[in-house]
XYZ file of C-alpha atoms in Angstrom:
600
model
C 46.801 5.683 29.438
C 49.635 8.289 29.449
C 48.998 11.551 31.301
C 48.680 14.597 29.283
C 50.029 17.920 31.008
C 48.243 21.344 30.941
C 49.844 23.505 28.308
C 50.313 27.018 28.786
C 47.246 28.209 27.928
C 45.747 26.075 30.929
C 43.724 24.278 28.899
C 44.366 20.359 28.158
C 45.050 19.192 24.890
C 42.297 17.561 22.683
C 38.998 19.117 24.934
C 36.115 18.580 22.668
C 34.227 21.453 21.133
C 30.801 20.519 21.742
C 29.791 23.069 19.783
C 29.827 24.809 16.332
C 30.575 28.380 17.767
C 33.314 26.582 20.005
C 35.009 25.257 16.857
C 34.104 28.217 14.856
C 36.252 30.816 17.506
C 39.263 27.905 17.604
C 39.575 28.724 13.724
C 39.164 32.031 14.183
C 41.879 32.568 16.352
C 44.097 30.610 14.633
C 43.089 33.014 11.336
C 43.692 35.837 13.779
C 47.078 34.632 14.456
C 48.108 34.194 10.817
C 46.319 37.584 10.143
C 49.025 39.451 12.181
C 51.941 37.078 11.482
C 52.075 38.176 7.193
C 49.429 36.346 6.095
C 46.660 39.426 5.178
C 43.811 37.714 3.342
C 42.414 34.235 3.109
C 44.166 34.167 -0.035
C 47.396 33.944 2.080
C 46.268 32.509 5.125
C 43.960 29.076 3.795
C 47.058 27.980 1.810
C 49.275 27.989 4.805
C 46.717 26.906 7.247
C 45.934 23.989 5.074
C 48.924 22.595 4.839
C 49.591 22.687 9.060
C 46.093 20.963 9.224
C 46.841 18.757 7.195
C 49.712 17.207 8.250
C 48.156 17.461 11.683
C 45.144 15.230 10.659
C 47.536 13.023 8.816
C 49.674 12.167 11.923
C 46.344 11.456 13.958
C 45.263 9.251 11.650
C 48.408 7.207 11.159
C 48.528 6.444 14.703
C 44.768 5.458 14.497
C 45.536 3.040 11.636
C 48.675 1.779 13.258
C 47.185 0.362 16.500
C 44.603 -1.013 14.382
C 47.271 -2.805 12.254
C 48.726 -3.999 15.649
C 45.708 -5.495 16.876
C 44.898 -7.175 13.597
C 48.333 -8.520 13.613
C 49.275 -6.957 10.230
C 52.006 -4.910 9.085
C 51.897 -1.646 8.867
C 53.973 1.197 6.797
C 53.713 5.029 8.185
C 53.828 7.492 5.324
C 56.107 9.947 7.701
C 59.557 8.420 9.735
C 60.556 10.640 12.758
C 61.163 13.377 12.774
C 59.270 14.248 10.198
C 55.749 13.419 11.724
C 53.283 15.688 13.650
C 53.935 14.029 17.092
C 58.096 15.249 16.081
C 58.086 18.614 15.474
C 54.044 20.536 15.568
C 53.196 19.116 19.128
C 54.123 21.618 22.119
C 56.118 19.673 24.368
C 53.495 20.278 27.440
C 51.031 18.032 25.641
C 53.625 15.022 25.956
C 53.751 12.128 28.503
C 55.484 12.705 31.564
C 59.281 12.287 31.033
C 58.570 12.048 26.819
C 60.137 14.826 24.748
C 60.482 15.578 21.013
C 62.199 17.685 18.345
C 60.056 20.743 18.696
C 61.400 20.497 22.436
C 65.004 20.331 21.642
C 64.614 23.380 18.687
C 62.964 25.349 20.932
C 65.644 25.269 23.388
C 68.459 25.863 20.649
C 69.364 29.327 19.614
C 66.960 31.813 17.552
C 65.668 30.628 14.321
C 66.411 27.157 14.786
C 62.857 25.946 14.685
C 62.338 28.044 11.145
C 65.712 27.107 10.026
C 64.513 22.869 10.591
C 60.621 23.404 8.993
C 62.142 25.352 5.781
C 65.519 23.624 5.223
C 64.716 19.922 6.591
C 61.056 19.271 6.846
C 59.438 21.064 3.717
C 62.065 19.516 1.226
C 61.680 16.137 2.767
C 57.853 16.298 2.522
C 58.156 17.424 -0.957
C 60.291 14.925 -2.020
C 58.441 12.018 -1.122
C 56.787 10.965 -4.050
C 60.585 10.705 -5.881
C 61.490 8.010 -3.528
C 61.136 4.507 -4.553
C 57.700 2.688 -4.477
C 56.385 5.861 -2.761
C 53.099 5.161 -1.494
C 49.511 6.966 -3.016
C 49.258 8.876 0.050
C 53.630 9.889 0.121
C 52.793 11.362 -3.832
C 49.555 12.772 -2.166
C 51.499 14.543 0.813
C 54.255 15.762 -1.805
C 51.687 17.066 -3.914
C 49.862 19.393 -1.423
C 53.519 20.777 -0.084
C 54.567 22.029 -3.790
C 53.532 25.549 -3.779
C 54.959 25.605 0.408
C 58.610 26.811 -0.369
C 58.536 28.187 3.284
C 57.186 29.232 6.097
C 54.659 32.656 5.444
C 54.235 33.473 8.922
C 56.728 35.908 10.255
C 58.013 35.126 13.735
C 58.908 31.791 15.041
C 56.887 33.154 18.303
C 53.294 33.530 15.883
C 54.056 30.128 14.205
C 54.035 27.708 17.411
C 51.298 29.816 18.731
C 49.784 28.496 15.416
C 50.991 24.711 16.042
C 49.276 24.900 19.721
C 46.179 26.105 18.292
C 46.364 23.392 15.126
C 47.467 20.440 17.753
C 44.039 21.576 19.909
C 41.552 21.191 16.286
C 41.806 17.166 15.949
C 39.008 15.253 14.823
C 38.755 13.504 17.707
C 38.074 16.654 19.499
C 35.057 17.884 17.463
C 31.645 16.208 18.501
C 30.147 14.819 15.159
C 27.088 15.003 16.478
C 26.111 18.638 16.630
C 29.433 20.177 15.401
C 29.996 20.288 11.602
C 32.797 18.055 11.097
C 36.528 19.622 10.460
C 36.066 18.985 6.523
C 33.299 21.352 6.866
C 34.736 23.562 9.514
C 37.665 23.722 6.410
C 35.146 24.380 3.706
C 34.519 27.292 5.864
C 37.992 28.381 5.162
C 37.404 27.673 1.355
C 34.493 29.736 0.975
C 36.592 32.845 2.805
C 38.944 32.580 0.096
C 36.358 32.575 -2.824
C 34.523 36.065 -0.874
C 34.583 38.961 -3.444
C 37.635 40.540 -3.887
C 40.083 37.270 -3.288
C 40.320 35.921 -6.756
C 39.387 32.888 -5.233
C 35.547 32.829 -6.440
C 36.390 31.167 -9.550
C 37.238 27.725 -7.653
C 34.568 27.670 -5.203
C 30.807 26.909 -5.926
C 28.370 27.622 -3.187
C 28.067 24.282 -1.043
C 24.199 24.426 -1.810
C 23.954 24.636 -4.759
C 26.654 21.024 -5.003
C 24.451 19.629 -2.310
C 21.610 19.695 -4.910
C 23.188 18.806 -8.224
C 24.819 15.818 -5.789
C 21.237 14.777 -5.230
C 20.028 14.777 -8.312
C 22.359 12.965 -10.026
C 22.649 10.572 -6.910
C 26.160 8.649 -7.645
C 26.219 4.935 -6.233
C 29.468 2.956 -4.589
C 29.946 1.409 -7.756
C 30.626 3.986 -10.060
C 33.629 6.615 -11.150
C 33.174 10.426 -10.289
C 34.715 12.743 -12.367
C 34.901 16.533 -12.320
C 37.135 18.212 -15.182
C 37.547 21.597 -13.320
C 37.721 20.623 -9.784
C 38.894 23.893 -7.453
C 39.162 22.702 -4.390
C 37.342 19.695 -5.081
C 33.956 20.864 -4.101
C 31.672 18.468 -6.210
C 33.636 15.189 -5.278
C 34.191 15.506 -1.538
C 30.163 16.517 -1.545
C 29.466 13.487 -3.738
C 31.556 11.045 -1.208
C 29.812 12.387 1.496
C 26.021 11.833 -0.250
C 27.885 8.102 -1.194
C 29.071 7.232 2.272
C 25.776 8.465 3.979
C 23.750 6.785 1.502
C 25.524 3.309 2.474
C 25.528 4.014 5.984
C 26.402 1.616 8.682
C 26.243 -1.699 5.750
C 29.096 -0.491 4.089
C 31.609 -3.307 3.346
C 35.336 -3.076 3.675
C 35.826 -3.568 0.110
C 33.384 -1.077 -0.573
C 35.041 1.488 1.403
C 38.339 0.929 -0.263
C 37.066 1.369 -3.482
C 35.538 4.496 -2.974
C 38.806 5.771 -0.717
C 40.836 4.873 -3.733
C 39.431 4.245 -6.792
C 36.141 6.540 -7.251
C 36.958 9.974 -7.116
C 38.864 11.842 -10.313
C 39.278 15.790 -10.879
C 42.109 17.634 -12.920
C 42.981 21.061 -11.647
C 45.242 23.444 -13.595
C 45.741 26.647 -10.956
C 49.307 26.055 -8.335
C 47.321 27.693 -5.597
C 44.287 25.567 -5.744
C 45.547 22.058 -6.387
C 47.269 21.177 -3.581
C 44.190 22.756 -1.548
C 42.102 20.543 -3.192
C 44.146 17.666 -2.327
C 43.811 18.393 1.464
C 40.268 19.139 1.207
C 39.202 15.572 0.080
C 41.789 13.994 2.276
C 40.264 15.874 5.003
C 36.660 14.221 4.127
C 38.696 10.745 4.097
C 39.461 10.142 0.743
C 42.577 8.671 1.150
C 44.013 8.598 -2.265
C 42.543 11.949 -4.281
C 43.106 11.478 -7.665
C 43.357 14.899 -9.145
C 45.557 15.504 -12.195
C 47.977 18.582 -11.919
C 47.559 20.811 -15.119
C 45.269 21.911 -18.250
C 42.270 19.710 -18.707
C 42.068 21.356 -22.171
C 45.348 21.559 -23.703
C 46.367 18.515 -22.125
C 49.644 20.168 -20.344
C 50.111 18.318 -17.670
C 52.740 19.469 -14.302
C 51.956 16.622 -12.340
C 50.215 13.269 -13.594
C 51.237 11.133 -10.593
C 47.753 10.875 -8.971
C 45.949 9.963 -12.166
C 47.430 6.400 -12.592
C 45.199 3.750 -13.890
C 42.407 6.539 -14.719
C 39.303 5.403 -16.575
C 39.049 6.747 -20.178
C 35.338 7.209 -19.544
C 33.493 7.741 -16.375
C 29.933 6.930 -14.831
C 29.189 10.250 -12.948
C 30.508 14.385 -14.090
C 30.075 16.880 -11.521
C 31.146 20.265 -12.469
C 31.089 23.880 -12.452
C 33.769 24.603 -15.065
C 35.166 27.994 -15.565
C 33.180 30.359 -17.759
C 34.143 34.119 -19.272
C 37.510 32.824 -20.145
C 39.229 32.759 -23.404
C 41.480 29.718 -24.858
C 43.945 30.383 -27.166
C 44.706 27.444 -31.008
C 46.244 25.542 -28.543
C 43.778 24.339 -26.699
C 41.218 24.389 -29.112
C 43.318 21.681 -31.318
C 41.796 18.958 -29.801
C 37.995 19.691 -30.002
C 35.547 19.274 -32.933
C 33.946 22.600 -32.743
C 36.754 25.156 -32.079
C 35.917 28.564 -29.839
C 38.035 30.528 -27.600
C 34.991 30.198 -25.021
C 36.224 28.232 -22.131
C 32.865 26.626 -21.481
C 32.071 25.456 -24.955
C 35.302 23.346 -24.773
C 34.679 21.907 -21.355
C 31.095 21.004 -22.161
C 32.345 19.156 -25.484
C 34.820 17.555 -22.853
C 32.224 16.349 -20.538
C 30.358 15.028 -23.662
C 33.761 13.202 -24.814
C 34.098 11.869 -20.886
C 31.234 10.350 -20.320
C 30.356 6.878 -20.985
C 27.000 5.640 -22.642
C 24.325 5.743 -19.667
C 26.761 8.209 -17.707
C 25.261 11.083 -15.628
C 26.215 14.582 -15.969
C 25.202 17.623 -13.794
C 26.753 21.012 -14.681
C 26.945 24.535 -14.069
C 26.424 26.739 -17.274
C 26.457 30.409 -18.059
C 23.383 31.496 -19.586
C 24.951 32.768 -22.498
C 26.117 29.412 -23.420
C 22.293 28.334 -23.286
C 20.964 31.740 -25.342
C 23.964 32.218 -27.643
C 23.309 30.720 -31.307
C 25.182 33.724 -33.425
C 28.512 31.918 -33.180
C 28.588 27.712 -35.286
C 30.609 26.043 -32.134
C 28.266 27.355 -29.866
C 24.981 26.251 -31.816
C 27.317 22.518 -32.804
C 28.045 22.084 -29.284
C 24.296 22.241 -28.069
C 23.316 20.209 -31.311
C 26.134 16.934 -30.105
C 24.283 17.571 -26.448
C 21.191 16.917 -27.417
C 21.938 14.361 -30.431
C 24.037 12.772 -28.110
C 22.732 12.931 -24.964
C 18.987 13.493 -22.953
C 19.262 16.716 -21.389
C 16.160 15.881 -19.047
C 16.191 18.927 -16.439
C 17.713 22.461 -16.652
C 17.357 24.331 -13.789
C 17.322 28.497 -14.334
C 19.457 29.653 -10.824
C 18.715 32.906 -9.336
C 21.170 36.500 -10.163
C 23.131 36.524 -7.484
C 24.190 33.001 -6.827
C 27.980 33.633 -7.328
C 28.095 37.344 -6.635
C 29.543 36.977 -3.367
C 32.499 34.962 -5.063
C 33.127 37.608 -7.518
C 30.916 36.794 -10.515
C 27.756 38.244 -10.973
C 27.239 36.187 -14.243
C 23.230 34.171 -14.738
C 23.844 30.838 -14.084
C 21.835 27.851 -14.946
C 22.134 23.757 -14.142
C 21.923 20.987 -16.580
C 21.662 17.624 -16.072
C 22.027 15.229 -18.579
C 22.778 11.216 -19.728
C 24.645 10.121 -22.504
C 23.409 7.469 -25.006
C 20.129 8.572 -26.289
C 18.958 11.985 -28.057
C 16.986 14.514 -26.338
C 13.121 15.117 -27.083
C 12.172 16.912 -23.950
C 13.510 19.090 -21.270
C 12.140 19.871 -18.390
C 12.840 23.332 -16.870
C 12.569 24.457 -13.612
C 12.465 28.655 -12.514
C 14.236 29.848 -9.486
C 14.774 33.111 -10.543
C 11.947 34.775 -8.444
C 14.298 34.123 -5.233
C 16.666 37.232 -3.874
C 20.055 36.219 -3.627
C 21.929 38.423 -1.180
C 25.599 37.893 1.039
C 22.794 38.117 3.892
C 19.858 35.778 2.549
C 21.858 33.379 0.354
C 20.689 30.083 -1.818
C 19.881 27.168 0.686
C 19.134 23.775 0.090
C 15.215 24.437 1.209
C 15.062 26.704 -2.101
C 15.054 23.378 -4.011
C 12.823 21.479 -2.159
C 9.775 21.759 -5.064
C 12.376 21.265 -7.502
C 13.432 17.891 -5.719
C 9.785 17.582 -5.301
C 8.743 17.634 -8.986
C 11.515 16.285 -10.539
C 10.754 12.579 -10.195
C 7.559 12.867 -12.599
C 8.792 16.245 -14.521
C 5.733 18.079 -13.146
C 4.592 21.170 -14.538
C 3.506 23.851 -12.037
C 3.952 27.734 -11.856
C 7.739 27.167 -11.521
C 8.199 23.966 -14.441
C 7.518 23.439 -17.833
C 8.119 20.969 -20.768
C 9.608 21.718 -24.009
C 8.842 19.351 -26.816
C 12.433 19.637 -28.662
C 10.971 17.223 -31.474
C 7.943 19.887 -31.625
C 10.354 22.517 -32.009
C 12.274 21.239 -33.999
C 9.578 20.004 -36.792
C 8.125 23.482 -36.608
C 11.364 25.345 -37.171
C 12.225 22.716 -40.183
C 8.156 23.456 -41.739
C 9.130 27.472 -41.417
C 12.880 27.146 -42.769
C 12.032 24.847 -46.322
C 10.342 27.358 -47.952
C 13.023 29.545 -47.518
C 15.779 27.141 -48.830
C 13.690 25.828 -51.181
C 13.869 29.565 -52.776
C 17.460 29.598 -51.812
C 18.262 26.781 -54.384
C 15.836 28.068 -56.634
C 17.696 31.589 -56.963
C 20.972 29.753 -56.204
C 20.236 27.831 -59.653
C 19.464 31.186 -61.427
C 22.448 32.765 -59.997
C 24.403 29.996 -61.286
C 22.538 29.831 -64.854
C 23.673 33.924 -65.180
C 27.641 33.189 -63.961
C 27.706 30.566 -66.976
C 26.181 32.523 -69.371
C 29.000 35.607 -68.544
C 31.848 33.070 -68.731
C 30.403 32.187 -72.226
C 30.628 36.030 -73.150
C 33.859 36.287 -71.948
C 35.254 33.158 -73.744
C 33.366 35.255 -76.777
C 35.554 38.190 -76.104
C 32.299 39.970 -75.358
C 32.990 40.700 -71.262
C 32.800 44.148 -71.609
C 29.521 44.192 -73.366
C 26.293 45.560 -71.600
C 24.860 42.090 -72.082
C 28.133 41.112 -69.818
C 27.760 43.618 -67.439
C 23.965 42.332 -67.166
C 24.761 38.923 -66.657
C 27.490 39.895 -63.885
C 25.024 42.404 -62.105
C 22.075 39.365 -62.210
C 24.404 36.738 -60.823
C 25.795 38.888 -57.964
C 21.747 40.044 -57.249
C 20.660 36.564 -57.234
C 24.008 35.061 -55.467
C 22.989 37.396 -52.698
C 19.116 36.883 -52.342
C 20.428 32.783 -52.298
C 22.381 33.425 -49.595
C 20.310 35.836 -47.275
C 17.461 33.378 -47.474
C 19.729 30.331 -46.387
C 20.851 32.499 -43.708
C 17.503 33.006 -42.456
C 16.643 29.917 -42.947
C 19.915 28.767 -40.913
C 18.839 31.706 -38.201
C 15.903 29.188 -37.648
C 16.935 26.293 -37.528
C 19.798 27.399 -35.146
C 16.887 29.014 -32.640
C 16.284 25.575 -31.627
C 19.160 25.671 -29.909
C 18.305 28.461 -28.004
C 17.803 26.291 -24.809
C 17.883 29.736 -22.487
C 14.784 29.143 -19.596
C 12.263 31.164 -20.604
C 9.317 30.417 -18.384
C 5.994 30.599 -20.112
C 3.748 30.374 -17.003
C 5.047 33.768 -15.748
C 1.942 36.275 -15.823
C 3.164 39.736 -17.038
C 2.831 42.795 -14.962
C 0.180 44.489 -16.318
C -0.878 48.629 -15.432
C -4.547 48.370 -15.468
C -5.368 51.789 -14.971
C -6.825 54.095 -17.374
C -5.288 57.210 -18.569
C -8.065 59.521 -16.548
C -6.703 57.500 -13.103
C -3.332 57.729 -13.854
C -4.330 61.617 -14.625
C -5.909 61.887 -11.237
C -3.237 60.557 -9.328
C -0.686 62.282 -11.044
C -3.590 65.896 -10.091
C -3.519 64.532 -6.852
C 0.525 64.115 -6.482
C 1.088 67.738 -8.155
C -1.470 68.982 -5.117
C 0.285 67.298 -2.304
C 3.962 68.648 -3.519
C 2.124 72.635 -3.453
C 1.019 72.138 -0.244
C 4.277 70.843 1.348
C 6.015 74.042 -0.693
C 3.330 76.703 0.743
C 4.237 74.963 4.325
C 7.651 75.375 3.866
C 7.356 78.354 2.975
C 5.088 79.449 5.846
C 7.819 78.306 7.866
C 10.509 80.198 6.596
C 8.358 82.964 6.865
C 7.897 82.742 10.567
C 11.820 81.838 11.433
C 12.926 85.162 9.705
C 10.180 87.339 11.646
C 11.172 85.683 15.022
C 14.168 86.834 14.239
C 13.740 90.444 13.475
C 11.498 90.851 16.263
C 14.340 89.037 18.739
C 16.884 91.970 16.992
C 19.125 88.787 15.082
C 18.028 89.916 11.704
C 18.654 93.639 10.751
């Protein structure tokens, strides 16, 4: 075993953290260091940081796989040739073998800038331009694809950048304890959920880790199936759902199995430059060694970078998603959808419908006024294909608050759903009772009666049952009447229009009999037409899926006028008592203070 050196710090390279606070301060003061080196927010300082960690973790496990290659006996092909690799460049010389050196060694002894000058003109276009060479590997087009937003170096001194590099080369997996320190995919969630705080425009790509962990649960995706999320951020939903996956297998996981679900399971798209690559890192951090995210818009079908999505199913087994809501589309994207909106989250959800295969499993985050909303047709259409198409069996009413501290403070709800049959109940469960606050947020022990219940769709203060078939038979019984009249004065209206293109034929338009027949036909055109509205109003109110829970007992006041009078008596009593004090008082101070000569 080689000997590793003290570096200057005077601690040795790779010491474990045996603790969460121990790893927790080693990120900090790398965040510190970026902080004062140019990179202000977490907006600035996550996408450079991820890209250093990265390629930090990469190298480490390289050099894992390679001596296991060697003692299998098998070949073995390194994604990174020197000196392009970690080990070249990022690790301080100090941490080397006695007598070994490496290019960070020989830049740091050559004149100023010479370390900057290799990263931005040598390194960050060779790293970039890996997944143009030929038969470049999943994981070159992988490492390409998280450098494409890096066009240099953000940190401002060469100085605050290796202190960075000594920091990074210190945070390696094999330095964190798994067992009682979150592992560095977490410890880098951290980061992620920094960047989605209020106030860093990053809220709309990160959904609180709790709230995954749950709808990961529920929908409970096996080794054998495809995971897809349409709007993946920083791939959230599918690094949670390999975790659940792997955990679930445990230590009877096969090698094939593990390839499969390292290469094959896992599919997102992801349209922002920021986030993409991040997401990329973030689900090879987990160990998902070939992320398959597709670079561009899921709904207009733009694509920047389609590399990663070879050999994609055209339908998948499992959706995970919390797709973006509040935003506006413009023809362009709305081309390619049945029922055509602006509203961001009416075309996703008709997506997800359209992406799922028959016995597929969906769990999704929805605005509520998707649920509510049936004043607009692709709204009310899109709920109607849901449930025609699919059994939305559980929709779970979140608390205010959930995504405040990422920048939205819009009512959320979850809905989980399979595709092949039509719906004819939904269970609901309430969690709006619980306070969401930055201080007291949503934990996974909030859902444990809603993972509870769920199995047998209990009802209890917190669930209920809606009979969509009842609802739907009722609303049909109250709307016939209504366009039964509808046709009736439809027919009339009709009847009147023929008889005034008779008078006019007759050269009689301008008679009063005309004039009668015109004012009858626009009369009864209009009564037609209000009662099919109302009759439309509800039959669309079926669709009004919002969670309205009907066990809630109202607040009621039951005191009587002559209490409230009384109390109100007594109130009025109390306030002329604490005025004749004060006033007392003021009395005294001022007569102290003639007598004592102050006051003239």
């Amino acid at each position: 075993m080689s000997k590793r050196k003290e570096n200057r710090s005077g601690k040795k390279n790779g010491r474990r953290h045996a603790t969460q606070q121990s790893v927790d301060q080693a990120v900090k003061s790398i965040c510190d260091i970026m902080r004062r080196g140019n990179c202000a927010g977490a907006m600035q300082y996550v996408p450079e940081l991820t890209w250093i960690l990265f390629l930090r973790i990469l190298d480490e496990r390289e050099l894992r796989e390679e001596g296991e290659a060697k003692t299998l006996g098998i070949p073995f092909r390194p994604s990174l040739d020197s000196p392009y690799r970690w080990r070249d460049w990022g690790t301080p010389p100090d941490c080397l073998p006695e007598g070994v050196t490496n290019k960070r060694a020989e830049l740091q002894d050559a004149p100023q800038n010479s370390f900057f000058n290799f990263v931005n003109s040598e390194l960050l276009p060779h790293l970039k331009g890996l997944k143009n060479k030929p038969h470049a590997t999943p994981r070159q087009k992988v490492i390409s694809e998280i450098m494409t937003g890096v066009e240099r170096v953000r940190i401002d001194t060469e100085r605050n950048f290796l202190d960075v590099l000594d920091k990074v080369h210190q945070l390696t997996a094999e330095a964190v304890d798994p067992t009682h320190v979150f592992t560095l995919s977490q410890v880098y969630e951290g980061l992620l959920l920094k960047m989605g705080e209020k106030g860093n425009d990053g809220g709309q790509f990160f959904t609180p880790r709790q709230v995954i962990k749950a709808m990961v649960q529920v929908i409970d995706p096996k080794v054998d199936e495809t995971v897809y999320d349409p709007g993946c951020g920083t791939g959230g939903f599918l690094a949670q759902a390999f975790e659940h996956t792997m955990t679930g297998l445990g230590d009877n996981a096969t090698a094939e199995q593990l390839e499969t679900l390292k290469q094959e399971t896992y599919w997102g798209r992801e349209k922002e430059n920021l986030i993409y690559p991040i997401a990329l890192a973030n689900l090879a951090l987990h160990g998902i060694d070939k992320p398959n995210i597709w670079h561009g818009n899921t709904l207009t079908g733009s694509e920047s970078y389609a590399g990663l999505f070879e050999g994609a199913p055209h339908s998948y087994d499992v959706i995970l998603t919390n797709p973006p809501f509040g935003g506006k589309e413009g023809k362009e994207a709305q081309t390619g959808f049945d029922y055509k909106t602006g509203a961001t989250q009416v075309l996703f959800l008709q997506h997800v419908i359209r992406s799922l295969r028959d016995d597929g499993r969906c769990g999704i985050v929805i605005d509520e006024g998707l649920l509510f909303r049936t004043n607009q047709d692709a709204f009310t259409k899109t709920k109607k294909k849901l449930l025609d198409d699919c059994e939305l069996w559980c929709v779970v009413s979140l608390p205010a608050g959930v995504f405040t501290a990422a920048g939205a403070g819009v009512k959320t709800n979850l809905l989980f759903f399979t595709k092949g049959k039509p719906t004819k109940k939904i269970w609901y469960y309430d969690l709006t009772d619980i306070k969401v606050r930055k201080k007291t947020p949503l934990t996974l022990k909030h859902f444990e009666d809603f993972l509870r219940l769920l199995p047998d769709r209990a009802d209890s203060e917190l669930s209920w049952t809606v009979d969509l078939d009842e609802r739907k038979r009722t609303a049909s019984e109250e709307a016939q009447p209504l366009k039964d009249q509808s046709i009736k004065l439809g027919q009339q209206a009709a009847q009147w229009t023929k008889r005034l293109k008779e008078l006019k034929k007759d050269k009689l338009g301008s008679t009063d009999e005309a004039k009668e027949a015109e004012a009858k036909a626009k009369e009864l055109s209009k009564e037609s037409k209000s009662l099919a509205a109302k009759a439309k109003e509800i039959e669309d109110a079926v669709y009004d899926l919002k969670a309205v829970n009907p066990n809630r007992k109202p607040i009621v006041d039951t005191r009587t006028p002559e209490e409230l009078i009384a109390i109100i008596e007594e109130k009025g009593r109390e306030i002329s008592d604490a005025l004749e004090s004060l006033k007392q008082g003021l009395g005294n101070v001022k007569r102290e203070n003639v007598e004592s000569g102050e006051v003239k």
